[in-house]
Short mmCIF file of C-alpha atoms in Angstrom, two decimals:
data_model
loop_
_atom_site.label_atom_id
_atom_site.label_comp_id
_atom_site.label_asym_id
_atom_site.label_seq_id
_atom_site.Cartn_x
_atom_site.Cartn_y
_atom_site.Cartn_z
CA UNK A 1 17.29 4.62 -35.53
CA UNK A 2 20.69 2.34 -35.93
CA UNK A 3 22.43 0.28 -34.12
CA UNK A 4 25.97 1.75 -34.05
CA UNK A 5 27.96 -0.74 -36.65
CA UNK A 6 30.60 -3.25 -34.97
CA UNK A 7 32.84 -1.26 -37.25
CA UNK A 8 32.81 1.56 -34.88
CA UNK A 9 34.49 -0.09 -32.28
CA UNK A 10 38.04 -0.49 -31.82
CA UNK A 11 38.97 -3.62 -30.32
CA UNK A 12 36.65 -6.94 -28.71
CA UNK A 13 37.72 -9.51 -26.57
CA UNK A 14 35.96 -12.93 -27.43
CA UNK A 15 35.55 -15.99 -25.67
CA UNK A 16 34.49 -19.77 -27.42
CA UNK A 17 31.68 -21.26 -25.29
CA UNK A 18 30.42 -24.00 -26.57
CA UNK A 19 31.40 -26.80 -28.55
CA UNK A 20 29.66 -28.00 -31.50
CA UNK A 21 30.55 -31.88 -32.10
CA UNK A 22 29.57 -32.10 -35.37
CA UNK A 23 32.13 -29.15 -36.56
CA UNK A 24 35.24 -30.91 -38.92
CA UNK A 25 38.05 -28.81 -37.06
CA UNK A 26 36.44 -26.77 -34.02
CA UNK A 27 38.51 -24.18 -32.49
CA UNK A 28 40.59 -23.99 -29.25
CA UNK A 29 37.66 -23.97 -25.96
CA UNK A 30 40.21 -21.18 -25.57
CA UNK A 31 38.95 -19.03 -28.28
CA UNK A 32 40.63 -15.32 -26.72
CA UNK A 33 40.45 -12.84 -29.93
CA UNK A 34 40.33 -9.39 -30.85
CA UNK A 35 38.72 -6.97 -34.01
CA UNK A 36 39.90 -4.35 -35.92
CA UNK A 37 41.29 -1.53 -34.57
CA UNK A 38 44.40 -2.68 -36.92
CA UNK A 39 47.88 -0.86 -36.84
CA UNK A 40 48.34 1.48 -40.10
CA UNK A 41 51.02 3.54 -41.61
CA UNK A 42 50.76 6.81 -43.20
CA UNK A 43 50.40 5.23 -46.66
CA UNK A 44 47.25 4.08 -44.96
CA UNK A 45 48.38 0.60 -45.54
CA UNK A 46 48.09 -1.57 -42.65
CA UNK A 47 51.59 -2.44 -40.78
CA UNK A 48 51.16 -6.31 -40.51
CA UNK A 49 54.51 -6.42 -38.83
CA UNK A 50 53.96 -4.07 -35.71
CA UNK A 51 50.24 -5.54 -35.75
CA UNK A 52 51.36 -9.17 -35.10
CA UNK A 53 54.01 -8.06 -32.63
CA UNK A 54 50.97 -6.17 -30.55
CA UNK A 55 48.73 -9.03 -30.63
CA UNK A 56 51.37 -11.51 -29.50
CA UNK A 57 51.82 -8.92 -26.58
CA UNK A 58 48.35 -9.04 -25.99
CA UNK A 59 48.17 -12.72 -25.94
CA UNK A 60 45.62 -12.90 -28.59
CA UNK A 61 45.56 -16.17 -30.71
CA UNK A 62 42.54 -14.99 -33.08
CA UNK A 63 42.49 -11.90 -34.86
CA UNK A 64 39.18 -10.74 -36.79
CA UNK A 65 40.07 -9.33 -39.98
CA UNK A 66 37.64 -6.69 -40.69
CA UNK A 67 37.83 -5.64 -44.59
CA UNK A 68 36.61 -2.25 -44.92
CA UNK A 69 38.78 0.51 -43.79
CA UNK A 70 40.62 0.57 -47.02
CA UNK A 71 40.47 -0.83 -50.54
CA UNK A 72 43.71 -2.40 -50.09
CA UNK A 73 42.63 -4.58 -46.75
CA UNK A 74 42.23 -7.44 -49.02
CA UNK A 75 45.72 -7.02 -50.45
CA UNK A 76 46.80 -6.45 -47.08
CA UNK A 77 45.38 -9.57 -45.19
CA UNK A 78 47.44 -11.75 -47.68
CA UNK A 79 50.58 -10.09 -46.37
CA UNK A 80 49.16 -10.66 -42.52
CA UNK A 81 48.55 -14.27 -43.11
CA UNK A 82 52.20 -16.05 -43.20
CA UNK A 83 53.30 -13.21 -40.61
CA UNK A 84 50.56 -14.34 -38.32
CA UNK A 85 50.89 -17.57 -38.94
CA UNK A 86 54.29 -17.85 -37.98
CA UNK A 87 53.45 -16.34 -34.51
CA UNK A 88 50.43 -18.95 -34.10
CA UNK A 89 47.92 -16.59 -34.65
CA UNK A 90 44.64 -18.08 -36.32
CA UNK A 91 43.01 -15.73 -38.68
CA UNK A 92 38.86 -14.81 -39.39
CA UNK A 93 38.20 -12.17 -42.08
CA UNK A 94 34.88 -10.23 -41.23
CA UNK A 95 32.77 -8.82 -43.51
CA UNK A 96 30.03 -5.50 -43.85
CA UNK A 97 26.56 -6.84 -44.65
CA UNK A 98 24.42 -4.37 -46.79
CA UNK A 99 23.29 -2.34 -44.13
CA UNK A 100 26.83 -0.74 -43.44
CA UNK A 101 28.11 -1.20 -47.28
CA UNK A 102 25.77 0.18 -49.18
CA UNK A 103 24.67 4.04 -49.50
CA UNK A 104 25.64 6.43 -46.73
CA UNK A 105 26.74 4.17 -44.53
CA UNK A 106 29.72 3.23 -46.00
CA UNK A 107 31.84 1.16 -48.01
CA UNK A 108 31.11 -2.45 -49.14
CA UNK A 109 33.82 -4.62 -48.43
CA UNK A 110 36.18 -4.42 -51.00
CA UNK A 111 37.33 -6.10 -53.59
CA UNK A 112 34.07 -8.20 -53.98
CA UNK A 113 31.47 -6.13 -52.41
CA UNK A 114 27.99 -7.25 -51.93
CA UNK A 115 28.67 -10.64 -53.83
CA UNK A 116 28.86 -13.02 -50.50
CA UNK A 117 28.88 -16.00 -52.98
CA UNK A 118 31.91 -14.67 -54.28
CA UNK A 119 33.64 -14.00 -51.00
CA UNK A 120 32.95 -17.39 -50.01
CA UNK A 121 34.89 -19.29 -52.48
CA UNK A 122 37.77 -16.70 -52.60
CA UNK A 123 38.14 -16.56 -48.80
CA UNK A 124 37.90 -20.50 -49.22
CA UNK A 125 40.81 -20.24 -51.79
CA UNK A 126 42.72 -18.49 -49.66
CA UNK A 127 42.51 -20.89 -46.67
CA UNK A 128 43.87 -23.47 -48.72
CA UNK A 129 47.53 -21.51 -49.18
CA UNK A 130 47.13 -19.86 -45.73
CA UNK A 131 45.92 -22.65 -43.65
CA UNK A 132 45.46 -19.77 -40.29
CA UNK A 133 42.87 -18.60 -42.01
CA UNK A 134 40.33 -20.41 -40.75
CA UNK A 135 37.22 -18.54 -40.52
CA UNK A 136 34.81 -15.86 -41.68
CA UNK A 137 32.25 -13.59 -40.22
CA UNK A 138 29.38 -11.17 -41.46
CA UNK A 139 28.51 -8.43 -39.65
CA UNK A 140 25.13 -7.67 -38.53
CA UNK A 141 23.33 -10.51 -39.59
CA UNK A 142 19.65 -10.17 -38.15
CA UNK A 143 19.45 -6.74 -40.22
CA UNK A 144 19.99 -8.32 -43.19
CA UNK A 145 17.89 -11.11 -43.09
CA UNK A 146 15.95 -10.57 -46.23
CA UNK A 147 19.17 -11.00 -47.78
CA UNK A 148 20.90 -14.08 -45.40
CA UNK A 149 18.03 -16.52 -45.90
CA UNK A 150 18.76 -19.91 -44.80
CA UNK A 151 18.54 -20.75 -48.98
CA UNK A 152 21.28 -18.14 -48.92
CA UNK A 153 23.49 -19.57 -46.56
CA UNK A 154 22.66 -22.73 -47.86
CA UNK A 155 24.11 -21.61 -51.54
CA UNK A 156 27.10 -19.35 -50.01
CA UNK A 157 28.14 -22.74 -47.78
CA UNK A 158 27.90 -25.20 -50.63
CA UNK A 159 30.72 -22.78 -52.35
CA UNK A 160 33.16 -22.41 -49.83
CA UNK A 161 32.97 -26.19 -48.59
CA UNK A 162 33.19 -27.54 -51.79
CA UNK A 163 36.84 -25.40 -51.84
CA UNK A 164 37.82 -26.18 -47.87
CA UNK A 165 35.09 -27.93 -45.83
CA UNK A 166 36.81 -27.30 -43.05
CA UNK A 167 36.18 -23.31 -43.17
CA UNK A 168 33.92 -21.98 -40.60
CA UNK A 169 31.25 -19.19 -41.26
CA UNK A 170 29.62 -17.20 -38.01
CA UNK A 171 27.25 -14.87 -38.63
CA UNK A 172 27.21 -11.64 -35.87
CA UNK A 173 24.04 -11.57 -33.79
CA UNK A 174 22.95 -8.99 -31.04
CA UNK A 175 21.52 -11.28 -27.96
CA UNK A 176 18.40 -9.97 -28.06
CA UNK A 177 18.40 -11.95 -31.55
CA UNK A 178 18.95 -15.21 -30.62
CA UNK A 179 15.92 -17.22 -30.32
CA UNK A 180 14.42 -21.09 -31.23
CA UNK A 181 13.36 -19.41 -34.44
CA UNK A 182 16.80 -18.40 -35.42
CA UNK A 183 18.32 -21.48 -34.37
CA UNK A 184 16.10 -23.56 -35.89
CA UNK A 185 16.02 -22.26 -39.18
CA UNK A 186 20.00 -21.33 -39.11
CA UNK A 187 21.68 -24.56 -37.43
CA UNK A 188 21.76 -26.29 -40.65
CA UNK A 189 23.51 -23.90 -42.76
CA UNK A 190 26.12 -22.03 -39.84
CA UNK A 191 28.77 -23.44 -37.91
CA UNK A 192 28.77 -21.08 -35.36
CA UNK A 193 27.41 -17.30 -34.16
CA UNK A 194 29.72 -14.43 -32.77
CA UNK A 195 26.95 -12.99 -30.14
CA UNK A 196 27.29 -9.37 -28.86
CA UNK A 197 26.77 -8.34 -25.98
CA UNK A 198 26.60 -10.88 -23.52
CA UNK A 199 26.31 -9.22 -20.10
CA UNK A 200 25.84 -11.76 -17.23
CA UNK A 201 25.92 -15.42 -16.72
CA UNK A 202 21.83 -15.49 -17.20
CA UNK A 203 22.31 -14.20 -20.83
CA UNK A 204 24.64 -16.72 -21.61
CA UNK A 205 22.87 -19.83 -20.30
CA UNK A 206 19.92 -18.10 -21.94
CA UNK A 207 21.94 -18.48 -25.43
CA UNK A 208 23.29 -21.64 -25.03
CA UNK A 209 19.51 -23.45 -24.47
CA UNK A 210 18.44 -21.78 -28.21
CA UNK A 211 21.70 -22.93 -29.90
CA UNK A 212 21.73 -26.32 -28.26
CA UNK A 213 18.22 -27.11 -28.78
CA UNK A 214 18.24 -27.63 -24.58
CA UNK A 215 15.09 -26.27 -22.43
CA UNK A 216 14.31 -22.64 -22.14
CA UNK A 217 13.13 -21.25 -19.15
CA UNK A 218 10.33 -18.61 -19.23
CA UNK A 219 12.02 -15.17 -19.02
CA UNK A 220 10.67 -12.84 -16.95
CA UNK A 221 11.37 -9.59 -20.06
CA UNK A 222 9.81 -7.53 -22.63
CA UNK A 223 11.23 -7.41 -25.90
CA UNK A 224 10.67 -4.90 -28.95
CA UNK A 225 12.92 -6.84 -32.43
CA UNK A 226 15.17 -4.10 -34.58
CA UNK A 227 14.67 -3.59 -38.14
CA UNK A 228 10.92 -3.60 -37.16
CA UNK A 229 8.41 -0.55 -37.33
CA UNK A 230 5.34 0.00 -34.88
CA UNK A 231 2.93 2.19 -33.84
CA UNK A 232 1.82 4.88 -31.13
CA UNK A 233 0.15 2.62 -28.64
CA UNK A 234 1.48 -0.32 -29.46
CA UNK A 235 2.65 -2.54 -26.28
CA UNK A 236 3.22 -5.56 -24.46
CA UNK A 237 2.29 -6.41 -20.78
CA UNK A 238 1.81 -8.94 -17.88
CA UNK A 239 -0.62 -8.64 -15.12
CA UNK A 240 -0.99 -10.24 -11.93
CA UNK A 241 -3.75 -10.16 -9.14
CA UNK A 242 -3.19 -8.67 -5.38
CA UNK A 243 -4.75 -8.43 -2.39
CA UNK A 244 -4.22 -5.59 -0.13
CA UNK A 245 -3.52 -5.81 3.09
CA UNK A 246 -4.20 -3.69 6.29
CA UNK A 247 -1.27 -2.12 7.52
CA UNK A 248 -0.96 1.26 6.12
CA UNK A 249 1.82 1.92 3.15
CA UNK A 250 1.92 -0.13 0.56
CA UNK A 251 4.71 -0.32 -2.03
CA UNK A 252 5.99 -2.42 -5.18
CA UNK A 253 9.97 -3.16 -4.73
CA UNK A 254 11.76 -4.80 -8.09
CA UNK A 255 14.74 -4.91 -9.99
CA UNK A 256 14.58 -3.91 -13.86
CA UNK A 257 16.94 -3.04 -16.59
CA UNK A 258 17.13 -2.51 -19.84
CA UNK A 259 19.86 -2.84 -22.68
CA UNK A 260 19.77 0.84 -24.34
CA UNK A 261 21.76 3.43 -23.18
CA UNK A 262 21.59 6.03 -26.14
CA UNK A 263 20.52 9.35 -26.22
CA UNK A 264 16.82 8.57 -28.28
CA UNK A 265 14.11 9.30 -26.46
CA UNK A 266 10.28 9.53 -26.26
CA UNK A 267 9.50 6.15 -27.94
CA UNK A 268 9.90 3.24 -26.02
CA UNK A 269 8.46 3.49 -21.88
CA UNK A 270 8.66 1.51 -18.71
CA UNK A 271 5.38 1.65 -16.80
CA UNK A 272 4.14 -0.02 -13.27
CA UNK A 273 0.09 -0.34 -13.46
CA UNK A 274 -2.56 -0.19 -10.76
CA UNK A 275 -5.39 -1.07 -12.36
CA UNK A 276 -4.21 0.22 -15.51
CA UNK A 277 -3.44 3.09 -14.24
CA UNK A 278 0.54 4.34 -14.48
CA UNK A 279 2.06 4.59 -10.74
CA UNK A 280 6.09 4.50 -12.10
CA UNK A 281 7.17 5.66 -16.05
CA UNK A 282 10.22 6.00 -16.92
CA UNK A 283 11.84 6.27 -21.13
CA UNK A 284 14.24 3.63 -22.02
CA UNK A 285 16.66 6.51 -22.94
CA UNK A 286 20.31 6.76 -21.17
CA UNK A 287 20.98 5.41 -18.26
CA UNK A 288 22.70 2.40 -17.38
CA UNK A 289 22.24 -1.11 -18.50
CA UNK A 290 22.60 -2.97 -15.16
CA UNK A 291 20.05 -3.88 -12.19
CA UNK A 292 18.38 -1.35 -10.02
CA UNK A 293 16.17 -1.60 -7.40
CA UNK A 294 13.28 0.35 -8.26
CA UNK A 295 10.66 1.06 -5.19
CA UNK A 296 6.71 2.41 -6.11
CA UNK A 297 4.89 3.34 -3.26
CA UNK A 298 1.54 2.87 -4.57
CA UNK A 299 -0.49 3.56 -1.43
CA UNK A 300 -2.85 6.11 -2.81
CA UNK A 301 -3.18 4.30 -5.95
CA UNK A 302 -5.05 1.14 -4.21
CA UNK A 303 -6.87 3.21 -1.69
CA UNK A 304 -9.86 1.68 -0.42
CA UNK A 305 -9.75 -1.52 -2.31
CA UNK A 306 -9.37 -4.89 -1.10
CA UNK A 307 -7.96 -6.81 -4.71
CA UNK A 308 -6.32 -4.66 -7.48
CA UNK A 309 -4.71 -5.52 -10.96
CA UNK A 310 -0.70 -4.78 -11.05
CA UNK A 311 1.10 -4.89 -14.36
CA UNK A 312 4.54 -4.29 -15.94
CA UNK A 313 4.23 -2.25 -19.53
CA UNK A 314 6.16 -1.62 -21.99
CA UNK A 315 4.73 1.14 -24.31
CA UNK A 316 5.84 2.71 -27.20
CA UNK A 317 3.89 6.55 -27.31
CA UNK A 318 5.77 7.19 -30.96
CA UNK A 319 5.88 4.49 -33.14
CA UNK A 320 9.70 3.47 -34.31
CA UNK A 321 11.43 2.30 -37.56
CA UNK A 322 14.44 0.66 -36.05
CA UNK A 323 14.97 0.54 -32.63
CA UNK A 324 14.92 -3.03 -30.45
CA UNK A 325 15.08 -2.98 -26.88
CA UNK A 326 14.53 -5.51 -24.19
CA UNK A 327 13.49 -5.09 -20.53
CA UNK A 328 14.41 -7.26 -17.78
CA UNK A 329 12.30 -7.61 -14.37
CA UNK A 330 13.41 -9.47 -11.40
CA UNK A 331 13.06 -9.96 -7.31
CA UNK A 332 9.49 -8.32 -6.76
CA UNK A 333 8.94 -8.09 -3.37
CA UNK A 334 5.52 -6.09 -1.71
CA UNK A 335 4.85 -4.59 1.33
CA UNK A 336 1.33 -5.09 1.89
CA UNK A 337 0.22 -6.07 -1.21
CA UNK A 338 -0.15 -10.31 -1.55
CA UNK A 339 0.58 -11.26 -5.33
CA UNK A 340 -0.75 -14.51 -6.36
CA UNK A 341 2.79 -15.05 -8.15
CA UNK A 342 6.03 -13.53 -7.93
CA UNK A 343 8.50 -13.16 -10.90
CA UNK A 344 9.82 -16.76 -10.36
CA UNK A 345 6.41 -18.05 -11.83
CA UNK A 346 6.44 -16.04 -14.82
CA UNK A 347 4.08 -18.49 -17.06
CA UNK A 348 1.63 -17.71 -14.17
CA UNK A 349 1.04 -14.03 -15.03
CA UNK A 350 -1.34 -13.17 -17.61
CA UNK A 351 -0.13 -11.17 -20.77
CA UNK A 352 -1.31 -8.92 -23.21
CA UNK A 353 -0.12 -7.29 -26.75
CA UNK A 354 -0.40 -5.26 -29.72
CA UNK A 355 2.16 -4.72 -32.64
CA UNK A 356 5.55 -7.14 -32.44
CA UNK A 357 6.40 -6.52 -28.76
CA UNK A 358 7.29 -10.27 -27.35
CA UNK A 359 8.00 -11.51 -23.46
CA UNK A 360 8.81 -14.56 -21.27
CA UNK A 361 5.61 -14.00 -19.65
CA UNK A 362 2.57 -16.45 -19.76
CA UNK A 363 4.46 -18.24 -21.57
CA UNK A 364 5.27 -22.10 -20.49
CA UNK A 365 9.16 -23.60 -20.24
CA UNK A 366 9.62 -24.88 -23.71
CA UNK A 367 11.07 -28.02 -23.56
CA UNK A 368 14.26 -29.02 -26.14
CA UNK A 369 15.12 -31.40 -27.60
CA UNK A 370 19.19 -31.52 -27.85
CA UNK A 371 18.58 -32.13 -31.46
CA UNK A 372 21.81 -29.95 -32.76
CA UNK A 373 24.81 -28.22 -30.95
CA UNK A 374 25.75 -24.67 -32.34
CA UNK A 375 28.74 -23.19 -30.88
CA UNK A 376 28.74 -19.68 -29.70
CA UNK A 377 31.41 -16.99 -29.05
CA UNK A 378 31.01 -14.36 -27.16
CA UNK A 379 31.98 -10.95 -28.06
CA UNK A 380 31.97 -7.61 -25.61
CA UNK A 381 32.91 -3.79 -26.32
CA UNK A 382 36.04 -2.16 -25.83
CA UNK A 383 39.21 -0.22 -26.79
#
């Protein structure tokens, strides 16, 4: 399974977030943008004139270049650039990793294909005459990591700096991507990251604490990478002791969500535990991607017992080649049932494993340091 390519959008809205101090020329806080989706002719040639004159309209005052619809996109940007530039529109040219230019899935970006080292000084080169052209992004980053090594970047940065230090390179990473690994490794060798798709002010703060180094509260989710492969029965869960009450019903009340909506199902499952015992399942597959209130009555499932074992799973019953996913949990409220911690004490609940599943839970606050300030941008979907 794929993630659908950034390609295959049409148009995204960006915001700048964060400012990183040490950049030589950061952008506007303002940073309001859009991608692809660029104006063409029947030549196929794109019409830089009637494109400039829309984004103006729209307000825009960074446009993402993407080179890969055509061979002649390259040829093309250098007509954009003075046309743009005259309208004050800054200028980032955006790049296919691998993954979406090589083989059936398209294209590489043309003229210089897979040769990043290359595109690096020339994009530099071209900075220097156009001087709106201040920026460059590569697509999909994470899922070509075996390619982007920090060594890599290292190499690709020395190029393009040693042309115009000033040029910016931001890499494009999914949220579920970000984490003190990645920005710990990365930081020296980026000056930025385009992150898609941010969906709520916890996400956010939860992005800015890896890039800035700053403390990261324990997250109360469940988290299976892409571009890794597991195994039927692999999982990861968190457990918690209860007491039951007298009273009659008893029932579980939470919020969850998770952040795939596609059609692929019978892989990755949600599952409430009574002493490991399934009382709530419920595939990843479709639906939406926001909170809802989820209620369990799990009377008959702690029936004559005094203490029982809940837990939160997430289970994969066919093992996957490519498909991440993360899980969110929040609010847990009982009706006669007496947890020894709630989801605000997450580091309190005991957790358990097999294959590369990851969570937030029974796991302590790490504490940051502030040691380095990456900015971030924030990309979301649209037309």
């Amino acid at each position: 399974m794929m993630k659908a390519p950034l390609g295959a959008c049409y148009g995204l809205v960006l915001w700048f977030l964060a400012a990183n101090t040490t950049m030589a020329a950061p952008p506007s806080p303002a940073h309001l943008a859009d991608y692809d989706a660029e104006l063409r002719g029947p030549d196929g040639r794109v019409d830089t004139g009637t494109l400039v004159a829309r984004l103006k309209e729209l307000g825009v005052g960074t446009y993402y270049w993407l080179v890969w619809h055509a061979e002649t996109d390259w040829d093309d940007l250098k007509l954009f650039l003075p046309k743009a530039r005259q309208a004050n529109i800054e200028v980032w040219v955006y790049l296919v990793p691998p993954s979406e230019g090589s083989g059936t899935a398209g294209p590489p970006s043309k003229p210089f294909g897979l040769d990043f080292h290359r595109w690096a000084e020339e994009i530099a080169r071209l900075s220097l005459q156009e001087t709106n052209l201040t920026g460059w992004v590569i697509d999909d980053f994470c899922a070509n990591h075996a390619l982007f090594t920090p060594a890599y970047l290292r190499q690709m940065q020395a190029r393009a700096k040693s042309i115009n230090r000033h040029l910016m390179f931001l890499p494009l990473m999914y949220f579920s991507e970000i984490n003190a690994r990645f920005a710990e490794d990365y930081q020296p060798v980026i000056d930025g990251v385009v992150v898609a798709y941010l969906q709520d002010r916890e996400e956010i703060e939860r992005t800015w604490a890896f890039l800035n180094d700053a403390p990261i509260p324990a997250a109360t989710d469940f988290v299976y990478p892409w571009d890794t492969p597991s195994h039927e029965g692999d999982f990861v869960m968190a457990s918690q002791a209860a007491k039951v009450q007298a009273g009659g019903r008893c029932r579980i009340d939470f919020r969850e969500r998770d952040d795939f909506n596609g059609p692929t199902a019978g892989y990755h499952f949600k599952q409430v535990l009574v002493d490991s015992k399934p009382v709530w399942e419920e595939d990843v597959a479709g639906g939406p991607t926001g909170w809802r209130q989820i209620q369990v009555d799990v009377t008959q499932a702690v029936q004559g017992r005094s203490n029982v074992t809940i837990a939160f799973r997430l289970l994969d019953k066919r093992g996957v080649s490519n498909f991440g996913v993360r899980w969110q949990l929040d609010k847990l409220r009982a009706e006669n049932l007496q947890f020894a911690a709630d989801l605000t004490t997450p580091q309190a609940w005991e957790k358990a494993a097999k294959g590369h599943f990851e969570t937030g839970f029974g796991e302590p606050a790490t504490g940051g340091k502030r040691r380095f300030h990456v900015p971030f941008i924030s990309m979301t979907a649209g037309d």
